[in-house]
Short mmCIF file of C-alpha atoms in Angstrom, two decimals:
data_model
loop_
_atom_site.label_atom_id
_atom_site.label_comp_id
_atom_site.label_asym_id
_atom_site.label_seq_id
_atom_site.Cartn_x
_atom_site.Cartn_y
_atom_site.Cartn_z
CA MET K 1 48.53 150.31 0.79
CA ALA K 2 48.44 148.33 3.95
CA LEU K 3 50.35 145.70 6.04
CA ARG K 4 48.81 142.21 6.12
CA TYR K 5 49.73 140.94 9.62
CA ARG K 6 50.37 137.11 9.92
CA GLU K 7 50.91 135.38 13.23
CA ILE K 8 53.71 132.72 13.18
CA SER K 9 54.28 130.49 16.21
CA SER K 10 56.21 127.49 14.87
CA ARG K 11 59.95 127.50 14.34
CA ASP K 12 59.37 125.00 11.49
CA ASN K 13 57.42 127.57 9.52
CA PRO K 14 59.00 127.42 6.02
CA ARG K 15 58.98 131.23 5.56
CA LEU K 16 60.81 131.55 8.79
CA LYS K 17 63.40 129.01 7.62
CA ALA K 18 63.91 130.88 4.37
CA LEU K 19 64.42 134.15 6.21
CA ARG K 20 66.98 132.50 8.50
CA ALA K 21 68.92 131.33 5.45
CA LEU K 22 69.07 134.96 4.16
CA ALA K 23 70.48 136.08 7.57
CA GLU K 24 73.22 133.55 7.48
CA ASP K 25 74.07 132.39 4.07
CA ALA K 26 75.54 134.41 1.17
CA ARG K 27 74.52 131.79 -1.39
CA ALA K 28 70.86 131.95 -0.22
CA ARG K 29 71.11 135.70 -0.61
CA ARG K 30 72.36 135.44 -4.12
CA ARG K 31 69.93 132.77 -5.09
CA GLU K 32 66.94 134.76 -3.80
CA GLN K 33 68.43 138.12 -4.79
CA ALA K 34 67.45 139.36 -1.41
CA SER K 35 68.74 140.22 2.00
CA LEU K 36 67.58 141.22 5.53
CA ILE K 37 67.85 144.60 7.10
CA ASP K 38 67.33 145.02 10.91
CA GLY K 39 66.20 147.97 12.95
CA VAL K 40 64.49 151.31 12.48
CA HIS K 41 67.33 153.36 11.01
CA LEU K 42 68.12 151.02 8.11
CA LEU K 43 64.44 150.54 7.26
CA GLU K 44 63.85 154.28 7.10
CA ALA K 45 66.99 154.55 4.96
CA ALA K 46 65.54 151.83 2.60
CA LEU K 47 62.12 153.56 2.42
CA ASP K 48 63.83 156.97 1.73
CA ALA K 49 65.70 155.38 -1.22
CA GLY K 50 62.59 153.71 -2.61
CA TRP K 51 64.09 150.29 -1.98
CA PRO K 52 61.79 147.28 -2.70
CA VAL K 53 60.67 145.69 0.68
CA ARG K 54 59.32 142.16 0.16
CA GLN K 55 58.06 141.39 3.55
CA LEU K 56 58.41 142.52 7.20
CA MET K 57 58.97 140.65 10.52
CA LEU K 58 57.88 142.02 13.78
CA ALA K 59 58.66 140.73 17.42
CA ALA K 60 55.20 140.75 18.99
CA GLU K 61 56.65 142.40 22.08
CA ALA K 62 58.07 145.33 20.12
CA ARG K 63 54.86 146.44 18.61
CA GLU K 64 54.26 148.87 21.47
CA LYS K 65 57.67 150.59 21.42
CA ALA K 66 57.22 154.21 20.27
CA GLU K 67 59.76 154.17 17.53
CA ILE K 68 58.43 150.99 16.01
CA ALA K 69 54.78 152.05 16.27
CA THR K 70 55.73 155.35 14.37
CA LEU K 71 57.69 153.33 11.79
CA LEU K 72 54.65 150.79 11.34
CA GLU K 73 52.47 153.72 10.61
CA ARG K 74 54.75 154.94 7.83
CA LEU K 75 55.19 151.41 6.51
CA SER K 76 51.50 150.72 6.30
CA ARG K 77 51.01 154.06 4.29
CA GLU K 78 53.87 153.10 1.79
CA LEU K 79 53.91 149.35 1.47
CA ASP K 80 51.53 146.56 0.49
CA VAL K 81 53.27 143.45 1.95
CA ASP K 82 52.93 140.76 4.65
CA CYS K 83 54.19 141.50 8.14
CA LEU K 84 54.98 138.34 9.99
CA VAL K 85 54.37 138.66 13.77
CA LEU K 86 56.59 136.32 15.84
CA PRO K 87 57.07 135.74 19.56
CA GLY K 88 60.46 137.37 20.69
CA SER K 89 62.02 133.88 21.16
CA LEU K 90 61.35 132.97 17.43
CA PHE K 91 62.35 136.52 16.22
CA LYS K 92 65.75 136.10 17.79
CA LEU K 93 66.33 133.01 15.62
CA VAL K 94 66.08 135.07 12.43
CA SER K 95 67.60 138.30 13.58
CA PRO K 96 71.20 138.87 12.62
CA VAL K 97 71.87 141.01 15.64
CA ALA K 98 72.47 139.99 19.31
CA THR K 99 69.99 142.43 20.86
CA PRO K 100 67.38 143.07 18.14
CA VAL K 101 65.03 146.08 18.41
CA GLY K 102 62.25 143.97 17.02
CA ILE K 103 61.63 144.75 13.37
CA LEU K 104 63.28 143.24 10.23
CA ALA K 105 62.65 143.53 6.56
CA GLU K 106 63.39 141.28 3.66
CA ILE K 107 64.60 143.52 0.73
CA ALA K 108 65.09 142.76 -2.86
CA LEU K 109 68.57 143.25 -4.17
CA PRO K 110 68.63 145.89 -6.97
CA PRO K 111 69.57 145.54 -10.65
CA VAL K 112 72.91 147.36 -11.05
CA MET K 113 72.58 150.87 -12.61
CA PRO K 114 74.31 150.87 -16.03
CA ALA K 115 77.89 152.19 -16.03
CA THR K 116 78.70 155.32 -17.85
CA GLY K 117 82.45 154.63 -18.08
CA THR K 118 83.12 158.34 -17.01
CA GLU K 119 82.27 158.07 -13.33
CA ASP K 120 84.35 157.55 -10.27
CA VAL K 121 84.89 153.97 -9.13
CA LEU K 122 85.95 152.48 -5.81
CA ALA K 123 87.52 149.05 -6.51
CA LEU K 124 88.06 146.74 -3.60
CA ALA K 125 90.43 143.56 -3.58
CA GLY K 126 89.93 141.08 -0.85
CA VAL K 127 88.27 143.23 1.86
CA GLN K 128 87.10 140.50 4.14
CA ASP K 129 85.85 142.46 7.24
CA ALA K 130 82.15 143.29 6.84
CA GLY K 131 82.53 146.25 9.13
CA ASN K 132 85.38 147.68 7.07
CA LEU K 133 83.50 146.98 3.84
CA GLY K 134 80.32 148.77 5.19
CA SER K 135 82.39 151.76 6.29
CA LEU K 136 84.12 151.92 2.81
CA LEU K 137 80.68 152.01 1.07
CA ARG K 138 79.37 154.64 3.41
CA SER K 139 82.44 156.80 2.75
CA ALA K 140 82.05 156.30 -1.01
CA ALA K 141 78.39 157.20 -0.93
CA ALA K 142 79.10 160.31 1.09
CA ALA K 143 81.90 161.43 -1.16
CA GLY K 144 79.67 161.05 -4.30
CA VAL K 145 81.43 157.82 -5.61
CA LYS K 146 78.55 155.70 -6.88
CA ARG K 147 80.06 152.73 -8.55
CA ILE K 148 81.83 150.02 -6.60
CA TRP K 149 83.74 146.99 -8.07
CA LEU K 150 84.36 144.14 -5.65
CA ASP K 151 86.55 141.24 -6.45
CA LYS K 152 85.78 137.63 -5.60
CA GLY K 153 87.85 137.92 -2.34
CA CYS K 154 85.61 140.54 -0.81
CA VAL K 155 82.97 139.72 1.81
CA ASP K 156 79.31 139.86 0.64
CA PRO K 157 78.22 143.50 0.62
CA TRP K 158 74.64 142.43 1.28
CA SER K 159 75.38 140.56 4.50
CA PRO K 160 73.40 141.96 7.46
CA LYS K 161 76.64 143.01 9.10
CA ALA K 162 77.86 144.85 6.01
CA LEU K 163 74.36 146.50 5.58
CA ARG K 164 74.49 147.61 9.24
CA ALA K 165 78.02 149.19 8.89
CA GLY K 166 76.96 150.72 5.55
CA MET K 167 74.14 152.58 7.29
CA GLY K 168 72.02 152.66 4.06
CA ALA K 169 74.96 153.28 1.60
CA GLN K 170 74.18 150.07 -0.32
CA PHE K 171 70.76 151.60 -1.20
CA VAL K 172 72.36 154.42 -3.20
CA LEU K 173 75.31 152.64 -4.90
CA ALA K 174 75.91 150.55 -7.99
CA LEU K 175 77.57 147.45 -6.59
CA GLU K 176 79.19 144.99 -9.03
CA ASP K 177 80.59 141.90 -7.30
CA ASP K 178 82.82 139.02 -8.55
CA CYS K 179 84.78 141.55 -10.79
CA LEU K 180 87.97 140.60 -12.51
CA LEU K 181 89.85 143.63 -11.37
CA ASP K 182 92.92 143.16 -13.47
CA SER K 183 91.21 142.89 -16.80
CA ARG K 184 89.04 145.90 -15.87
CA LEU K 185 91.89 148.12 -14.86
CA ARG K 186 93.84 147.15 -18.01
CA GLU K 187 91.05 148.19 -20.31
CA ASP K 188 90.13 151.45 -18.72
CA ALA K 189 90.99 154.89 -19.80
CA ARG K 190 90.37 156.49 -16.39
CA SER K 191 93.16 157.27 -13.95
CA VAL K 192 93.83 154.32 -11.74
CA ARG K 193 95.11 155.17 -8.30
CA VAL K 194 96.41 152.50 -5.90
CA THR K 195 97.66 153.07 -2.36
CA SER K 196 101.04 151.67 -1.87
CA LEU K 197 104.00 152.11 0.51
CA GLY K 198 106.47 151.39 -2.33
CA ALA K 199 109.43 153.59 -2.89
CA ASP K 200 108.02 154.88 -6.23
CA SER K 201 104.86 156.08 -4.67
CA VAL K 202 103.78 159.74 -4.74
CA SER K 203 102.03 161.88 -2.07
CA LEU K 204 98.24 161.93 -2.31
CA PHE K 205 98.41 165.72 -1.89
CA SER K 206 100.52 166.08 -5.08
CA LEU K 207 97.87 164.44 -7.36
CA ASP K 208 95.35 166.26 -9.54
CA LEU K 209 92.06 164.35 -8.76
CA ARG K 210 89.54 166.55 -10.45
CA ALA K 211 88.83 164.12 -13.36
CA ALA K 212 87.20 160.74 -12.91
CA GLN K 213 89.23 158.29 -10.90
CA ILE K 214 89.38 154.61 -10.22
CA TRP K 215 90.50 154.01 -6.66
CA VAL K 216 91.90 150.67 -5.66
CA PHE K 217 92.15 149.45 -2.05
CA GLY K 218 93.14 146.10 -0.77
CA ALA K 219 92.73 143.65 2.03
CA GLU K 220 93.44 144.36 5.58
CA GLY K 221 97.05 143.34 6.25
CA ARG K 222 98.01 142.23 2.77
CA GLY K 223 97.14 145.34 0.83
CA VAL K 224 96.62 145.53 -2.85
CA PRO K 225 97.94 142.61 -4.91
CA ALA K 226 101.05 143.25 -6.79
CA GLU K 227 99.56 142.72 -10.30
CA LEU K 228 97.00 145.42 -9.60
CA ILE K 229 99.60 147.80 -8.21
CA ALA K 230 101.53 147.28 -11.47
CA LEU K 231 98.48 148.40 -13.50
CA ALA K 232 97.97 151.74 -11.70
CA ASP K 233 98.60 155.12 -13.13
CA SER K 234 99.88 156.34 -9.79
CA ARG K 235 100.89 154.54 -6.69
CA VAL K 236 99.72 156.80 -3.99
CA ARG K 237 101.12 157.38 -0.47
CA ILE K 238 99.32 159.17 2.26
CA PRO K 239 101.81 161.18 4.07
CA MET K 240 102.06 160.09 7.66
CA PRO K 241 104.15 162.25 9.97
CA GLY K 242 103.48 160.09 12.99
CA LYS K 243 105.31 157.09 14.34
CA VAL K 244 102.71 154.66 12.90
CA GLU K 245 102.89 154.16 9.11
CA SER K 246 99.66 152.49 8.25
CA LEU K 247 95.97 153.18 8.35
CA ASN K 248 92.84 150.97 8.53
CA VAL K 249 91.78 150.43 4.91
CA ALA K 250 88.46 152.28 5.46
CA ALA K 251 90.22 155.20 7.06
CA ALA K 252 92.77 155.40 4.19
CA ALA K 253 90.00 155.29 1.61
CA ALA K 254 88.12 158.09 3.44
CA VAL K 255 91.22 160.31 3.34
CA CYS K 256 91.66 159.77 -0.42
CA LEU K 257 88.04 160.10 -1.45
CA PHE K 258 87.54 163.41 0.62
CA GLU K 259 90.91 164.75 -0.74
CA GLN K 260 89.17 164.28 -4.10
CA VAL K 261 86.02 166.20 -2.81
CA ARG K 262 88.30 169.00 -1.57
CA GLN K 263 90.01 169.46 -4.85
CA ARG K 264 86.62 169.61 -6.76
CA GLU K 265 85.14 172.03 -4.28
CA CYS K 266 88.10 174.44 -3.96
CA MET Q 1 118.61 137.80 28.23
CA ALA Q 2 116.55 134.63 27.84
CA LEU Q 3 113.20 133.19 28.02
CA ARG Q 4 112.41 130.96 30.94
CA TYR Q 5 110.02 128.23 29.68
CA ARG Q 6 107.38 126.94 32.22
CA GLU Q 7 105.01 124.15 31.26
CA ILE Q 8 101.40 124.60 32.48
CA SER Q 9 98.92 121.78 32.19
CA SER Q 10 96.09 122.66 34.64
CA ARG Q 11 93.34 125.06 33.86
CA ASP Q 12 93.34 125.79 37.61
CA ASN Q 13 96.81 127.26 37.54
CA PRO Q 14 96.56 130.75 39.18
CA ARG Q 15 98.71 132.48 36.60
CA LEU Q 16 96.41 131.27 33.88
CA LYS Q 17 93.37 132.47 35.67
CA ALA Q 18 94.93 135.95 36.25
CA LEU Q 19 95.74 136.10 32.44
CA ARG Q 20 92.10 135.13 31.59
CA ALA Q 21 90.94 138.01 33.71
CA LEU Q 22 93.16 140.39 31.82
CA ALA Q 23 91.65 139.15 28.56
CA GLU Q 24 88.10 139.63 29.65
CA ASP Q 25 87.86 142.22 32.29
CA ALA Q 26 88.61 145.96 32.09
CA ARG Q 27 88.69 146.30 35.87
CA ALA Q 28 91.27 143.60 36.15
CA ARG Q 29 93.39 145.37 33.46
CA ARG Q 30 93.11 148.61 35.45
CA ARG Q 31 93.93 146.97 38.81
CA GLU Q 32 96.99 145.20 37.33
CA GLN Q 33 97.90 148.11 34.98
CA ALA Q 34 98.35 145.42 32.36
CA SER Q 35 96.85 143.89 29.31
CA LEU Q 36 97.20 141.12 26.75
CA ILE Q 37 98.35 141.36 23.18
CA ASP Q 38 97.97 138.49 20.72
CA GLY Q 39 99.84 137.60 17.57
CA VAL Q 40 103.13 138.16 15.89
CA HIS Q 41 102.42 141.63 14.47
CA LEU Q 42 101.35 143.26 17.72
CA LEU Q 43 104.19 141.68 19.69
CA GLU Q 44 106.73 142.98 17.14
CA ALA Q 45 105.15 146.41 17.38
CA ALA Q 46 105.47 146.33 21.21
CA LEU Q 47 109.19 145.36 20.96
CA ASP Q 48 109.81 148.01 18.43
CA ALA Q 49 108.32 150.62 20.69
CA GLY Q 50 110.32 149.35 23.73
CA TRP Q 51 107.18 148.35 25.52
CA PRO Q 52 107.49 146.44 28.90
CA VAL Q 53 106.54 142.81 28.30
CA ARG Q 54 105.94 140.94 31.65
CA GLN Q 55 105.45 137.47 30.53
CA LEU Q 56 104.70 135.38 27.42
CA MET Q 57 102.31 132.52 26.64
CA LEU Q 58 102.91 130.01 23.93
CA ALA Q 59 100.67 127.19 22.65
CA ALA Q 60 102.92 124.12 22.57
CA GLU Q 61 101.70 123.25 19.08
CA ALA Q 62 102.67 126.74 17.74
CA ARG Q 63 106.32 126.49 18.53
CA GLU Q 64 107.26 125.08 15.29
CA LYS Q 65 105.55 127.55 13.10
CA ALA Q 66 108.19 129.48 11.19
CA GLU Q 67 106.98 133.04 11.98
CA ILE Q 68 106.68 132.15 15.72
CA ALA Q 69 110.13 130.40 15.83
CA THR Q 70 111.62 133.61 14.33
CA LEU Q 71 109.81 135.76 16.81
CA LEU Q 72 110.86 133.59 19.76
CA GLU Q 73 114.56 134.07 18.72
CA ARG Q 74 114.10 137.81 18.84
CA LEU Q 75 112.20 137.55 22.15
CA SER Q 76 114.94 135.51 23.74
CA ARG Q 77 117.54 138.08 22.72
CA GLU Q 78 115.59 141.14 23.98
CA LEU Q 79 113.60 139.96 27.09
CA ASP Q 80 114.27 138.22 30.37
CA VAL Q 81 110.81 136.87 31.29
CA ASP Q 82 108.85 133.65 31.82
CA CYS Q 83 107.22 131.94 28.80
CA LEU Q 84 104.32 129.81 29.82
CA VAL Q 85 103.88 126.81 27.53
CA LEU Q 86 100.37 125.55 27.33
CA PRO Q 87 98.54 122.78 25.33
CA GLY Q 88 96.42 124.44 22.67
CA SER Q 89 93.23 123.56 24.42
CA LEU Q 90 94.32 125.73 27.48
CA PHE Q 91 95.78 128.38 25.37
CA LYS Q 92 92.47 129.00 23.71
CA LEU Q 93 90.87 129.67 27.16
CA VAL Q 94 93.15 132.68 27.62
CA SER Q 95 93.37 133.95 24.00
CA PRO Q 96 91.03 136.76 23.18
CA VAL Q 97 90.79 135.79 19.52
CA ALA Q 98 88.69 132.93 17.88
CA THR Q 99 91.53 131.46 15.96
CA PRO Q 100 94.80 132.38 17.83
CA VAL Q 101 98.07 132.05 16.07
CA GLY Q 102 99.55 130.68 19.37
CA ILE Q 103 101.49 133.39 21.14
CA LEU Q 104 100.34 136.07 23.66
CA ALA Q 105 102.09 138.62 25.85
CA GLU Q 106 101.18 140.26 29.03
CA ILE Q 107 102.21 143.88 28.77
CA ALA Q 108 102.41 146.66 31.37
CA LEU Q 109 100.34 149.79 30.74
CA PRO Q 110 102.57 152.75 30.45
CA PRO Q 111 102.65 155.91 32.58
CA VAL Q 112 101.21 158.71 30.51
CA MET Q 113 103.71 161.18 29.00
CA PRO Q 114 103.44 164.51 30.61
CA ALA Q 115 101.29 167.01 28.51
CA THR Q 116 102.93 170.06 26.90
CA GLY Q 117 99.59 172.05 26.45
CA THR Q 118 100.78 172.95 23.00
CA GLU Q 119 100.20 169.65 21.17
CA ASP Q 120 97.41 168.40 19.04
CA VAL Q 121 94.72 166.27 20.93
CA LEU Q 122 92.11 163.86 19.86
CA ALA Q 123 89.26 163.90 22.36
CA LEU Q 124 86.67 161.18 22.22
CA ALA Q 125 83.19 161.14 23.82
CA GLY Q 126 81.37 157.82 24.14
CA VAL Q 127 83.03 155.78 21.45
CA GLN Q 128 81.88 152.36 22.45
CA ASP Q 129 82.95 150.25 19.58
CA ALA Q 130 86.48 148.79 20.21
CA GLY Q 131 87.13 148.42 16.44
CA ASN Q 132 86.31 152.07 15.89
CA LEU Q 133 88.34 153.17 18.79
CA GLY Q 134 91.37 151.17 17.62
CA SER Q 135 91.01 152.60 14.05
CA LEU Q 136 90.81 156.21 15.61
CA LEU Q 137 93.94 155.67 17.58
CA ARG Q 138 95.64 154.28 14.51
CA SER Q 139 94.81 157.29 12.49
CA ALA Q 140 95.95 159.64 15.16
CA ALA Q 141 99.27 157.98 15.51
CA ALA Q 142 99.79 158.03 11.76
CA ALA Q 143 98.87 161.66 11.46
CA GLY Q 144 101.25 162.63 14.35
CA VAL Q 145 98.58 163.43 16.93
CA LYS Q 146 100.01 161.86 20.18
CA ARG Q 147 97.72 162.81 22.94
CA ILE Q 148 94.20 161.17 23.33
CA TRP Q 149 91.44 162.20 25.82
CA LEU Q 150 88.82 159.57 26.39
CA ASP Q 151 85.81 160.34 28.56
CA LYS Q 152 84.16 157.75 30.79
CA GLY Q 153 81.72 156.68 28.01
CA CYS Q 154 84.47 155.19 25.83
CA VAL Q 155 85.36 151.64 25.64
CA ASP Q 156 88.65 150.55 27.28
CA PRO Q 157 91.42 151.34 24.78
CA TRP Q 158 93.62 148.53 26.30
CA SER Q 159 91.02 145.77 25.72
CA PRO Q 160 92.49 143.06 23.42
CA LYS Q 161 90.01 144.04 20.62
CA ALA Q 162 90.95 147.73 20.71
CA LEU Q 163 94.71 146.86 20.79
CA ARG Q 164 94.18 144.57 17.77
CA ALA Q 165 92.35 147.33 15.78
CA GLY Q 166 94.98 149.85 16.92
CA MET Q 167 97.78 147.72 15.32
CA GLY Q 168 100.32 149.07 17.72
CA ALA Q 169 99.03 152.67 17.93
CA GLN Q 170 98.47 152.42 21.68
CA PHE Q 171 102.28 151.86 22.11
CA VAL Q 172 103.16 155.37 20.75
CA LEU Q 173 100.34 157.48 22.27
CA ALA Q 174 99.64 159.25 25.46
CA LEU Q 175 96.27 157.95 26.37
CA GLU Q 176 94.32 159.62 29.15
CA ASP Q 177 91.06 158.03 30.23
CA ASP Q 178 88.18 158.97 32.41
CA CYS Q 179 88.59 162.54 31.24
CA LEU Q 180 85.98 165.28 32.01
CA LEU Q 181 85.96 166.72 28.56
CA ASP Q 182 83.75 169.74 29.26
CA SER Q 183 86.02 171.22 32.03
CA ARG Q 184 89.11 170.49 29.92
CA LEU Q 185 87.67 172.11 26.79
CA ARG Q 186 86.51 175.15 28.87
CA GLU Q 187 90.02 175.76 30.20
CA ASP Q 188 91.99 175.33 27.10
CA ALA Q 189 93.47 178.03 24.84
CA ARG Q 190 93.87 175.74 21.85
CA SER Q 191 91.36 175.75 18.93
CA VAL Q 192 88.61 173.22 19.72
CA ARG Q 193 87.01 171.63 16.63
CA VAL Q 194 83.89 169.60 16.78
CA THR Q 195 82.26 167.91 13.93
CA SER Q 196 78.60 168.78 13.68
CA LEU Q 197 75.83 168.74 11.08
CA GLY Q 198 74.22 171.87 12.59
CA ALA Q 199 73.27 174.86 10.40
CA ASP Q 200 76.11 176.99 11.77
CA SER Q 201 78.85 174.51 10.92
CA VAL Q 202 81.67 175.50 8.56
CA SER Q 203 83.42 173.50 5.85
CA LEU Q 204 86.54 171.55 7.09
CA PHE Q 205 88.31 172.77 4.03
CA SER Q 206 87.84 176.50 4.97
CA LEU Q 207 89.64 176.18 8.33
CA ASP Q 208 93.17 176.98 9.02
CA LEU Q 209 94.62 173.98 10.91
CA ARG Q 210 98.20 174.77 11.05
CA ALA Q 211 98.34 175.55 14.78
CA ALA Q 212 97.74 172.98 17.51
CA GLN Q 213 94.14 171.59 17.47
CA ILE Q 214 91.79 169.78 19.89
CA TRP Q 215 89.51 167.54 17.80
CA VAL Q 216 86.41 166.22 19.39
CA PHE Q 217 84.58 163.20 17.97
CA GLY Q 218 81.49 161.45 19.41
CA ALA Q 219 79.80 158.25 19.71
CA GLU Q 220 78.51 156.23 16.82
CA GLY Q 221 74.88 157.28 16.17
CA ARG Q 222 74.57 160.01 18.82
CA GLY Q 223 77.53 162.29 17.86
CA VAL Q 224 79.12 164.72 20.16
CA PRO Q 225 77.06 165.76 23.19
CA ALA Q 226 75.53 169.17 22.79
CA GLU Q 227 77.36 170.69 25.83
CA LEU Q 228 80.74 169.84 24.13
CA ILE Q 229 79.59 171.20 20.80
CA ALA Q 230 78.72 174.48 22.62
CA LEU Q 231 82.28 174.72 23.82
CA ALA Q 232 83.96 174.41 20.44
CA ASP Q 233 85.62 177.28 18.58
CA SER Q 234 84.39 175.79 15.31
CA ARG Q 235 81.64 173.45 14.45
CA VAL Q 236 83.04 171.63 11.45
CA ARG Q 237 81.16 169.96 8.51
CA ILE Q 238 82.88 167.61 6.16
CA PRO Q 239 81.40 168.49 2.73
CA MET Q 240 79.50 165.48 1.40
CA PRO Q 241 78.47 165.74 -2.15
CA GLY Q 242 76.85 162.29 -2.21
CA LYS Q 243 73.47 161.00 -1.30
CA VAL Q 244 74.52 159.84 2.18
CA GLU Q 245 75.28 162.42 4.66
CA SER Q 246 77.10 160.70 7.33
CA LEU Q 247 80.43 158.87 7.85
CA ASN Q 248 81.68 156.31 10.35
CA VAL Q 249 83.27 158.15 13.22
CA ALA Q 250 86.73 156.64 12.40
CA ALA Q 251 86.49 157.64 8.65
CA ALA Q 252 85.37 161.18 9.63
CA ALA Q 253 88.32 161.59 12.02
CA ALA Q 254 90.73 160.31 9.46
CA VAL Q 255 89.47 162.88 6.89
CA CYS Q 256 89.87 165.74 9.46
CA LEU Q 257 93.33 164.63 10.81
CA PHE Q 258 94.81 164.27 7.36
CA GLU Q 259 93.37 167.56 6.16
CA GLN Q 260 95.48 169.01 8.99
CA VAL Q 261 98.50 167.01 7.77
CA ARG Q 262 97.96 168.25 4.19
CA GLN Q 263 97.81 171.90 5.37
CA ARG Q 264 101.02 171.58 7.38
CA GLU Q 265 102.90 169.88 4.50
CA CYS Q 266 101.84 172.21 1.67
#
């Protein structure tokens, strides 16, 4: 195992151009089945999860930083890939963050683990904010919910921003995108729970959540589409004693998924 | 009650410059004890809460939009203020959002409601992401926690971005900023709960949360400072059965605050 260092000095370098497309363009990520992760924490999470790293990029100036030097030692023990070394000015062109720490990796997207049909599912309809989507995935991964269904209206979960907000959650989840949620919910025997403020909704705290659940959450603002609400076994209301009667979608999902954790622990 | 429409066409107009400072500069907001809110939803929330609106700004092109025309009718019934009418190009200079809907209001910051000493408190140390801060405030307001202590390391809760993420929560909370959290926690008789992954932490679900609580949450990444953890009555761990062992700070706070709601309801 070793890193093969390659100096790059031209902004017209084709590998650099391909990496820039991965940073900016969801179609390029899908075509190449790859994405970019930036920074020490995410790279460590990828290594811990045994994620396939295709190549590395390093800002020449960052090589001496202590945390990067330590990470490079680990990378050279565990990987056998090229490490492109770029001047900071070129590195910034590829990096998806405003103040990059100086190391990036191209990762391969995983094949999706086969479904068991008896596991918990988090189903998301039209979540368009990458920060919210990342937070949702992070809460699911922490709560032990491993399978995620995303409909066509959701933002790309492999975008650098969603990866950053997910803090490594994407590496341990089975993410299925472009899902037709209505046909999936119609065919499924598991309990389907949809948050809703409708008059016929029941309190989250009155539900028995010990068996496998499919949780459906909707877009910021618009909520879950009516046709999906109609397919739910329960329309669920989080009791809100305060003067504000709505939650951020990622906060609402965290409350529901950890009520499920509580019931299974207690 | 009526709106006094004033046409503005120069970017050097001093009122326009003052508004731009409110959009961009936390010191200007503090000096003027004012901030800017954008869009229909936030303005409605401000009116519903009886919040003092000092003046309005309207993009001339937006006047005919149905949702804005409806809102202007309500505003003209309930307010007696100037409404500056600007060409869209000038309006964009003031608006804190990339694609403004076309209406903005200058609001006065409130005097902080006096503390009772027997209410729940959400104390935040170094929360620097305005989106997270807004989501935290929104969860607190929904859970019925009305008093917020922010230390000097937190982002301005009155920034346009935090107001947007708060979705109106700021209008119903008592927000105290620049708090010296360590001296406050040391002097307080209420139960102080701090989330921590330390070995001596106890499960959230084992705590009795029915009496008034002070909840302390820390910065993204670094968590709660050690000196505050040391002052807590309980170091609290959210049980995480999954492979990821951390949550976004706003998700973690939502889980804790709604476990408190659950215990008080059940």
